[in-house]
JSON list of C-alpha atoms in Angstrom, two decimals:
[
{"chain": "B", "resi": 1, "resn": "ALA", "atom": "CA", "xyz": [-39.22, 2.44, -25.84]},
{"chain": "B", "resi": 2, "resn": "VAL", "atom": "CA", "xyz": [-36.10, 5.02, -26.91]},
{"chain": "B", "resi": 3, "resn": "VAL", "atom": "CA", "xyz": [-32.85, 3.08, -24.91]},
{"chain": "B", "resi": 4, "resn": "SER", "atom": "CA", "xyz": [-30.79, 6.04, -23.82]},
{"chain": "B", "resi": 5, "resn": "THR", "atom": "CA", "xyz": [-27.13, 5.35, -24.61]},
{"chain": "B", "resi": 6, "resn": "GLN", "atom": "CA", "xyz": [-25.97, 8.18, -22.69]},
{"chain": "B", "resi": 7, "resn": "SER", "atom": "CA", "xyz": [-24.05, 6.77, -19.53]},
{"chain": "B", "resi": 8, "resn": "THR", "atom": "CA", "xyz": [-24.59, 7.73, -15.65]},
{"chain": "B", "resi": 9, "resn": "GLY", "atom": "CA", "xyz": [-22.57, 8.70, -12.76]},
{"chain": "B", "resi": 10, "resn": "GLU", "atom": "CA", "xyz": [-24.06, 5.75, -11.34]},
{"chain": "B", "resi": 11, "resn": "ASP", "atom": "CA", "xyz": [-22.99, 3.45, -14.18]},
{"chain": "B", "resi": 12, "resn": "ASN", "atom": "CA", "xyz": [-19.89, 4.69, -14.42]},
{"chain": "B", "resi": 13, "resn": "GLU", "atom": "CA", "xyz": [-19.07, 3.95, -11.10]},
{"chain": "B", "resi": 14, "resn": "ALA", "atom": "CA", "xyz": [-20.83, 0.59, -11.42]},
{"chain": "B", "resi": 15, "resn": "LEU", "atom": "CA", "xyz": [-17.83, -0.42, -14.63]},
{"chain": "B", "resi": 16, "resn": "ARG", "atom": "CA", "xyz": [-15.48, 1.61, -12.00]},
{"chain": "B", "resi": 17, "resn": "ARG", "atom": "CA", "xyz": [-16.07, -1.14, -9.33]},
{"chain": "B", "resi": 18, "resn": "ALA", "atom": "CA", "xyz": [-16.33, -4.37, -11.25]},
{"chain": "B", "resi": 19, "resn": "ALA", "atom": "CA", "xyz": [-13.29, -3.31, -13.06]},
{"chain": "B", "resi": 20, "resn": "THR", "atom": "CA", "xyz": [-11.28, -3.13, -10.06]},
{"chain": "B", "resi": 21, "resn": "GLN", "atom": "CA", "xyz": [-12.45, -5.70, -8.73]},
{"chain": "B", "resi": 22, "resn": "CYS", "atom": "CA", "xyz": [-11.66, -7.95, -11.34]},
{"chain": "B", "resi": 23, "resn": "ILE", "atom": "CA", "xyz": [-8.03, -6.58, -11.91]},
{"chain": "B", "resi": 24, "resn": "CYS", "atom": "CA", "xyz": [-8.27, -7.47, -7.71]},
{"chain": "B", "resi": 25, "resn": "ASN", "atom": "CA", "xyz": [-8.90, -10.79, -9.10]},
{"chain": "B", "resi": 26, "resn": "LEU", "atom": "CA", "xyz": [-6.29, -11.10, -11.44]},
{"chain": "B", "resi": 27, "resn": "ALA", "atom": "CA", "xyz": [-3.63, -10.15, -9.66]},
{"chain": "B", "resi": 28, "resn": "LEU", "atom": "CA", "xyz": [-2.15, -13.34, -7.79]},
{"chain": "B", "resi": 29, "resn": "SER", "atom": "CA", "xyz": [-1.26, -14.07, -11.36]},
{"chain": "B", "resi": 30, "resn": "ASP", "atom": "CA", "xyz": [2.58, -13.07, -12.11]},
{"chain": "B", "resi": 31, "resn": "LYS", "atom": "CA", "xyz": [1.84, -13.13, -15.89]},
{"chain": "B", "resi": 32, "resn": "PHE", "atom": "CA", "xyz": [-0.74, -10.26, -14.68]},
{"chain": "B", "resi": 33, "resn": "LYS", "atom": "CA", "xyz": [1.92, -8.24, -12.42]},
{"chain": "B", "resi": 34, "resn": "GLU", "atom": "CA", "xyz": [4.48, -8.00, -15.13]},
{"chain": "B", "resi": 35, "resn": "ARG", "atom": "CA", "xyz": [1.54, -5.85, -16.44]},
{"chain": "B", "resi": 36, "resn": "TYR", "atom": "CA", "xyz": [2.14, -2.95, -13.55]},
{"chain": "B", "resi": 37, "resn": "ARG", "atom": "CA", "xyz": [6.13, -3.12, -13.82]},
{"chain": "B", "resi": 38, "resn": "PRO", "atom": "CA", "xyz": [7.85, -0.46, -15.83]},
{"chain": "B", "resi": 39, "resn": "GLU", "atom": "CA", "xyz": [9.40, -2.39, -19.15]},
{"chain": "B", "resi": 40, "resn": "ASP", "atom": "CA", "xyz": [13.18, -1.00, -17.87]},
{"chain": "B", "resi": 41, "resn": "GLU", "atom": "CA", "xyz": [14.00, -3.35, -15.05]},
{"chain": "B", "resi": 42, "resn": "ASN", "atom": "CA", "xyz": [15.72, -0.49, -13.54]},
{"chain": "B", "resi": 43, "resn": "SER", "atom": "CA", "xyz": [13.09, 2.01, -13.44]},
{"chain": "B", "resi": 44, "resn": "THR", "atom": "CA", "xyz": [11.30, 2.81, -10.23]},
{"chain": "B", "resi": 45, "resn": "GLU", "atom": "CA", "xyz": [8.96, 4.70, -12.22]},
{"chain": "B", "resi": 46, "resn": "PRO", "atom": "CA", "xyz": [5.11, 3.65, -11.59]},
{"chain": "B", "resi": 47, "resn": "VAL", "atom": "CA", "xyz": [3.69, 2.98, -14.76]},
{"chain": "B", "resi": 48, "resn": "ASP", "atom": "CA", "xyz": [0.02, 4.00, -15.60]},
{"chain": "B", "resi": 49, "resn": "ARG", "atom": "CA", "xyz": [-2.13, 1.61, -14.91]},
{"chain": "B", "resi": 50, "resn": "LEU", "atom": "CA", "xyz": [-0.20, 0.95, -11.21]},
{"chain": "B", "resi": 51, "resn": "LYS", "atom": "CA", "xyz": [-0.62, 4.72, -10.40]},
{"chain": "B", "resi": 52, "resn": "ALA", "atom": "CA", "xyz": [-4.81, 4.53, -11.54]},
{"chain": "B", "resi": 53, "resn": "ILE", "atom": "CA", "xyz": [-4.93, 1.63, -9.60]},
{"chain": "B", "resi": 54, "resn": "PHE", "atom": "CA", "xyz": [-3.46, 2.91, -6.13]},
{"chain": "B", "resi": 55, "resn": "VAL", "atom": "CA", "xyz": [-5.39, 6.23, -7.19]},
{"chain": "B", "resi": 56, "resn": "PHE", "atom": "CA", "xyz": [-8.64, 4.07, -6.44]},
{"chain": "B", "resi": 57, "resn": "CYS", "atom": "CA", "xyz": [-7.37, 2.70, -3.05]},
{"chain": "B", "resi": 58, "resn": "GLY", "atom": "CA", "xyz": [-8.50, 6.27, -2.06]},
{"chain": "B", "resi": 59, "resn": "ASP", "atom": "CA", "xyz": [-11.59, 5.49, -3.66]},
{"chain": "B", "resi": 60, "resn": "GLU", "atom": "CA", "xyz": [-14.98, 7.47, -1.98]},
{"chain": "B", "resi": 61, "resn": "GLU", "atom": "CA", "xyz": [-17.00, 4.16, -2.83]},
{"chain": "B", "resi": 62, "resn": "TYR", "atom": "CA", "xyz": [-16.55, 1.25, 0.11]},
{"chain": "B", "resi": 63, "resn": "HIS", "atom": "CA", "xyz": [-16.26, -1.61, -2.71]},
{"chain": "B", "resi": 64, "resn": "THR", "atom": "CA", "xyz": [-13.65, -0.40, -5.47]},
{"chain": "B", "resi": 65, "resn": "ARG", "atom": "CA", "xyz": [-11.72, 1.12, -1.86]},
{"chain": "B", "resi": 66, "resn": "ILE", "atom": "CA", "xyz": [-11.09, -2.59, -1.20]},
{"chain": "B", "resi": 67, "resn": "ALA", "atom": "CA", "xyz": [-10.71, -3.89, -3.88]},
{"chain": "B", "resi": 68, "resn": "ALA", "atom": "CA", "xyz": [-8.29, -1.94, -5.25]},
{"chain": "B", "resi": 69, "resn": "LEU", "atom": "CA", "xyz": [-6.15, -1.76, -1.66]},
{"chain": "B", "resi": 70, "resn": "GLY", "atom": "CA", "xyz": [-6.96, -5.71, -2.50]},
{"chain": "B", "resi": 71, "resn": "ALA", "atom": "CA", "xyz": [-4.90, -5.58, -5.28]},
{"chain": "B", "resi": 72, "resn": "VAL", "atom": "CA", "xyz": [-2.18, -3.45, -4.27]},
{"chain": "B", "resi": 73, "resn": "ALA", "atom": "CA", "xyz": [-2.03, -5.39, -1.77]},
{"chain": "B", "resi": 74, "resn": "TYR", "atom": "CA", "xyz": [-1.67, -8.27, -3.67]},
{"chain": "B", "resi": 75, "resn": "LEU", "atom": "CA", "xyz": [0.61, -6.21, -6.73]},
{"chain": "B", "resi": 76, "resn": "THR", "atom": "CA", "xyz": [3.24, -5.33, -3.77]},
{"chain": "B", "resi": 77, "resn": "SER", "atom": "CA", "xyz": [4.40, -8.79, -3.05]},
{"chain": "B", "resi": 78, "resn": "ASP", "atom": "CA", "xyz": [6.68, -7.81, -5.97]},
{"chain": "B", "resi": 79, "resn": "VAL", "atom": "CA", "xyz": [9.66, -6.12, -4.89]},
{"chain": "B", "resi": 80, "resn": "ARG", "atom": "CA", "xyz": [9.63, -4.55, -8.15]},
{"chain": "B", "resi": 81, "resn": "ILE", "atom": "CA", "xyz": [6.58, -3.05, -8.18]},
{"chain": "B", "resi": 82, "resn": "CYS", "atom": "CA", "xyz": [7.04, -1.78, -4.44]},
{"chain": "B", "resi": 83, "resn": "LYS", "atom": "CA", "xyz": [10.30, 0.24, -5.70]},
{"chain": "B", "resi": 84, "resn": "CYS", "atom": "CA", "xyz": [7.52, 2.50, -7.83]},
{"chain": "B", "resi": 85, "resn": "ILE", "atom": "CA", "xyz": [4.57, 2.46, -6.16]},
{"chain": "B", "resi": 86, "resn": "ILE", "atom": "CA", "xyz": [6.23, 4.91, -3.79]},
{"chain": "B", "resi": 87, "resn": "ASN", "atom": "CA", "xyz": [7.35, 6.95, -6.41]},
{"chain": "B", "resi": 88, "resn": "ILE", "atom": "CA", "xyz": [3.60, 8.30, -6.78]},
{"chain": "B", "resi": 89, "resn": "GLY", "atom": "CA", "xyz": [2.86, 11.34, -5.78]},
{"chain": "B", "resi": 90, "resn": "SER", "atom": "CA", "xyz": [-0.21, 11.42, -4.32]},
{"chain": "B", "resi": 91, "resn": "PHE", "atom": "CA", "xyz": [1.40, 7.78, -1.78]},
{"chain": "B", "resi": 92, "resn": "GLU", "atom": "CA", "xyz": [1.27, 8.81, 1.34]},
{"chain": "B", "resi": 93, "resn": "GLU", "atom": "CA", "xyz": [-1.59, 11.26, 1.54]},
{"chain": "B", "resi": 94, "resn": "ILE", "atom": "CA", "xyz": [-3.84, 8.39, 0.22]},
{"chain": "B", "resi": 95, "resn": "VAL", "atom": "CA", "xyz": [-1.76, 5.93, 2.57]},
{"chain": "B", "resi": 96, "resn": "LYS", "atom": "CA", "xyz": [-2.27, 8.60, 5.59]},
{"chain": "B", "resi": 97, "resn": "GLU", "atom": "CA", "xyz": [-5.92, 9.19, 4.44]},
{"chain": "B", "resi": 98, "resn": "THR", "atom": "CA", "xyz": [-6.61, 5.73, 4.50]},
{"chain": "B", "resi": 99, "resn": "ILE", "atom": "CA", "xyz": [-4.69, 4.18, 7.44]},
{"chain": "B", "resi": 100, "resn": "CYS", "atom": "CA", "xyz": [-6.97, 6.24, 9.57]},
{"chain": "B", "resi": 101, "resn": "ILE", "atom": "CA", "xyz": [-10.03, 4.71, 8.65]},
{"chain": "B", "resi": 102, "resn": "GLU", "atom": "CA", "xyz": [-11.46, 3.04, 11.59]},
{"chain": "B", "resi": 103, "resn": "ASP", "atom": "CA", "xyz": [-13.25, 0.19, 9.08]},
{"chain": "B", "resi": 104, "resn": "GLN", "atom": "CA", "xyz": [-11.22, -2.90, 9.88]},
{"chain": "B", "resi": 105, "resn": "GLY", "atom": "CA", "xyz": [-11.30, -4.59, 6.33]},
{"chain": "B", "resi": 106, "resn": "ILE", "atom": "CA", "xyz": [-9.53, -1.43, 4.66]},
{"chain": "B", "resi": 107, "resn": "ARG", "atom": "CA", "xyz": [-7.17, -0.48, 7.47]},
{"chain": "B", "resi": 108, "resn": "HIS", "atom": "CA", "xyz": [-5.77, -4.82, 7.56]},
{"chain": "B", "resi": 109, "resn": "ARG", "atom": "CA", "xyz": [-5.08, -4.37, 3.79]},
{"chain": "B", "resi": 110, "resn": "ILE", "atom": "CA", "xyz": [-3.38, -1.06, 4.03]},
{"chain": "B", "resi": 111, "resn": "LEU", "atom": "CA", "xyz": [-1.13, -2.44, 6.61]},
{"chain": "B", "resi": 112, "resn": "VAL", "atom": "CA", "xyz": [-0.38, -5.53, 4.67]},
{"chain": "B", "resi": 113, "resn": "ILE", "atom": "CA", "xyz": [0.60, -3.31, 1.71]},
{"chain": "B", "resi": 114, "resn": "LEU", "atom": "CA", "xyz": [2.88, -0.92, 4.16]},
{"chain": "B", "resi": 115, "resn": "GLN", "atom": "CA", "xyz": [4.36, -4.51, 5.76]},
{"chain": "B", "resi": 116, "resn": "ASN", "atom": "CA", "xyz": [5.08, -5.65, 2.00]},
{"chain": "B", "resi": 117, "resn": "LEU", "atom": "CA", "xyz": [6.35, -2.59, 1.07]},
{"chain": "B", "resi": 118, "resn": "LEU", "atom": "CA", "xyz": [8.80, -2.53, 4.05]},
{"chain": "B", "resi": 119, "resn": "ALA", "atom": "CA", "xyz": [9.88, -6.04, 3.51]},
{"chain": "B", "resi": 120, "resn": "SER", "atom": "CA", "xyz": [10.67, -5.41, 0.25]},
{"chain": "B", "resi": 121, "resn": "ASP", "atom": "CA", "xyz": [13.44, -3.64, 0.39]},
{"chain": "B", "resi": 122, "resn": "LYS", "atom": "CA", "xyz": [15.60, -1.82, 2.24]},
{"chain": "B", "resi": 123, "resn": "ASP", "atom": "CA", "xyz": [15.20, 2.08, 0.05]},
{"chain": "B", "resi": 124, "resn": "VAL", "atom": "CA", "xyz": [11.80, 1.40, -0.21]},
{"chain": "B", "resi": 125, "resn": "ALA", "atom": "CA", "xyz": [11.21, 0.73, 4.21]},
{"chain": "B", "resi": 126, "resn": "GLU", "atom": "CA", "xyz": [13.61, 3.66, 4.79]},
{"chain": "B", "resi": 127, "resn": "LYS", "atom": "CA", "xyz": [11.62, 6.18, 2.62]},
{"chain": "B", "resi": 128, "resn": "ILE", "atom": "CA", "xyz": [7.98, 5.11, 4.65]},
{"chain": "B", "resi": 129, "resn": "ILE", "atom": "CA", "xyz": [10.15, 5.41, 7.31]},
{"chain": "B", "resi": 130, "resn": "ASN", "atom": "CA", "xyz": [10.77, 8.93, 6.86]},
{"chain": "B", "resi": 131, "resn": "THR", "atom": "CA", "xyz": [7.19, 10.33, 6.54]},
{"chain": "B", "resi": 132, "resn": "GLN", "atom": "CA", "xyz": [4.08, 10.30, 8.45]},
{"chain": "B", "resi": 133, "resn": "ILE", "atom": "CA", "xyz": [3.40, 6.79, 7.29]},
{"chain": "B", "resi": 134, "resn": "PHE", "atom": "CA", "xyz": [5.35, 5.40, 10.40]},
{"chain": "B", "resi": 135, "resn": "GLU", "atom": "CA", "xyz": [3.96, 7.69, 13.27]},
{"chain": "B", "resi": 136, "resn": "CYS", "atom": "CA", "xyz": [0.80, 6.60, 11.59]},
{"chain": "B", "resi": 137, "resn": "LEU", "atom": "CA", "xyz": [1.34, 2.93, 12.51]},
{"chain": "B", "resi": 138, "resn": "LEU", "atom": "CA", "xyz": [3.03, 3.68, 15.46]},
{"chain": "B", "resi": 139, "resn": "ALA", "atom": "CA", "xyz": [0.42, 5.53, 16.94]},
{"chain": "B", "resi": 140, "resn": "LEU", "atom": "CA", "xyz": [-1.86, 2.60, 16.05]},
{"chain": "B", "resi": 141, "resn": "GLN", "atom": "CA", "xyz": [0.55, -0.30, 17.58]},
{"chain": "B", "resi": 142, "resn": "MET", "atom": "CA", "xyz": [-0.32, 1.94, 20.74]},
{"chain": "B", "resi": 143, "resn": "GLY", "atom": "CA", "xyz": [-3.78, 1.87, 20.33]},
{"chain": "B", "resi": 144, "resn": "ILE", "atom": "CA", "xyz": [-4.00, -1.95, 19.67]},
{"chain": "B", "resi": 145, "resn": "GLY", "atom": "CA", "xyz": [-1.94, -2.14, 23.16]},
{"chain": "B", "resi": 146, "resn": "SER", "atom": "CA", "xyz": [-2.75, -6.02, 24.94]},
{"chain": "B", "resi": 147, "resn": "GLN", "atom": "CA", "xyz": [-5.10, -6.60, 21.97]},
{"chain": "B", "resi": 148, "resn": "GLY", "atom": "CA", "xyz": [-4.37, -9.65, 19.80]},
{"chain": "B", "resi": 149, "resn": "GLY", "atom": "CA", "xyz": [-5.05, -10.46, 16.38]},
{"chain": "B", "resi": 150, "resn": "VAL", "atom": "CA", "xyz": [-4.06, -10.49, 12.44]},
{"chain": "B", "resi": 151, "resn": "MET", "atom": "CA", "xyz": [-4.05, -6.63, 12.71]},
{"chain": "B", "resi": 152, "resn": "LYS", "atom": "CA", "xyz": [-1.23, -6.71, 15.47]},
{"chain": "B", "resi": 153, "resn": "ASP", "atom": "CA", "xyz": [0.55, -9.68, 14.17]},
{"chain": "B", "resi": 154, "resn": "VAL", "atom": "CA", "xyz": [0.95, -7.21, 10.71]},
{"chain": "B", "resi": 155, "resn": "LEU", "atom": "CA", "xyz": [1.88, -4.00, 12.61]},
{"chain": "B", "resi": 156, "resn": "ASN", "atom": "CA", "xyz": [4.45, -6.49, 14.33]},
{"chain": "B", "resi": 157, "resn": "ASN", "atom": "CA", "xyz": [5.86, -7.62, 11.05]},
{"chain": "B", "resi": 158, "resn": "CYS", "atom": "CA", "xyz": [5.94, -3.92, 9.62]},
{"chain": "B", "resi": 159, "resn": "MET", "atom": "CA", "xyz": [8.02, -2.75, 12.91]},
{"chain": "B", "resi": 160, "resn": "THR", "atom": "CA", "xyz": [9.82, -6.07, 12.25]},
{"chain": "B", "resi": 161, "resn": "ALA", "atom": "CA", "xyz": [10.87, -5.09, 8.54]},
{"chain": "B", "resi": 162, "resn": "ALA", "atom": "CA", "xyz": [12.06, -1.70, 9.64]},
{"chain": "B", "resi": 163, "resn": "LYS", "atom": "CA", "xyz": [14.22, -3.29, 12.21]},
{"chain": "B", "resi": 164, "resn": "HIS", "atom": "CA", "xyz": [15.79, -5.36, 10.15]},
{"chain": "B", "resi": 165, "resn": "TRP", "atom": "CA", "xyz": [16.64, -2.96, 7.53]},
{"chain": "B", "resi": 166, "resn": "GLY", "atom": "CA", "xyz": [18.68, -1.16, 10.74]},
{"chain": "B", "resi": 167, "resn": "LEU", "atom": "CA", "xyz": [16.11, 1.74, 10.24]},
{"chain": "B", "resi": 168, "resn": "ILE", "atom": "CA", "xyz": [14.38, 1.71, 13.97]},
{"chain": "B", "resi": 169, "resn": "GLN", "atom": "CA", "xyz": [15.21, -0.05, 17.01]},
{"chain": "B", "resi": 170, "resn": "SER", "atom": "CA", "xyz": [13.03, -1.34, 19.51]},
{"chain": "B", "resi": 171, "resn": "ASN", "atom": "CA", "xyz": [13.27, 0.27, 23.22]},
{"chain": "B", "resi": 172, "resn": "PRO", "atom": "CA", "xyz": [10.97, -1.10, 25.84]},
{"chain": "B", "resi": 173, "resn": "GLY", "atom": "CA", "xyz": [7.28, -0.83, 24.58]},
{"chain": "B", "resi": 174, "resn": "GLU", "atom": "CA", "xyz": [8.33, 1.13, 22.05]},
{"chain": "B", "resi": 175, "resn": "TYR", "atom": "CA", "xyz": [9.89, 1.86, 18.39]},
{"chain": "B", "resi": 176, "resn": "VAL", "atom": "CA", "xyz": [12.99, 4.64, 17.75]},
{"chain": "B", "resi": 177, "resn": "TYR", "atom": "CA", "xyz": [13.71, 5.68, 14.56]},
{"chain": "B", "resi": 178, "resn": "THR", "atom": "CA", "xyz": [17.64, 5.46, 14.31]},
{"chain": "B", "resi": 179, "resn": "ALA", "atom": "CA", "xyz": [18.76, 7.82, 11.79]},
{"chain": "B", "resi": 180, "resn": "PRO", "atom": "CA", "xyz": [21.74, 6.69, 9.21]},
{"chain": "B", "resi": 181, "resn": "THR", "atom": "CA", "xyz": [25.12, 7.36, 10.01]},
{"chain": "B", "resi": 182, "resn": "ALA", "atom": "CA", "xyz": [27.54, 8.95, 7.62]},
{"chain": "B", "resi": 183, "resn": "GLN", "atom": "CA", "xyz": [29.98, 6.45, 6.56]},
{"chain": "B", "resi": 184, "resn": "GLN", "atom": "CA", "xyz": [33.92, 8.07, 7.38]}
]
């Protein structure tokens, strides 16, 4: 029998999924997170491997997407990574697309990522608040209403982080963007 060494699209997809799941498992390690930070401590330019794992958050294949979102959720516990990830060119597009997916596992992971980003640094939080991502968060919060659960807790944590930085204020039943005031 002749064995073909040519890989199929299915093989590539399975390999990508397995590699992404491996990254997700390793992302808890601080030593592993170092590989996703720029070498220059003051740089906010994302390294290529951070761009790659983030792009997989928008992958069509469910298991690859869920693993990538999990990995990024772990990685965003690091402030330096948060400062870089928002500078990925497709950041807003992928987050907006992902947050609209009805699957609770996917939505929970993207909300944890946003919670981590909003809590990490005022500049990071302000960039997010100034995008349509914040509008998506508000819409989700209104949609959840009086339902309890983890999703509502994570959304509340997102809003609390934005309030902490003075970027929004709460009005009865809603959150409002607070524009920075010019210092004289």
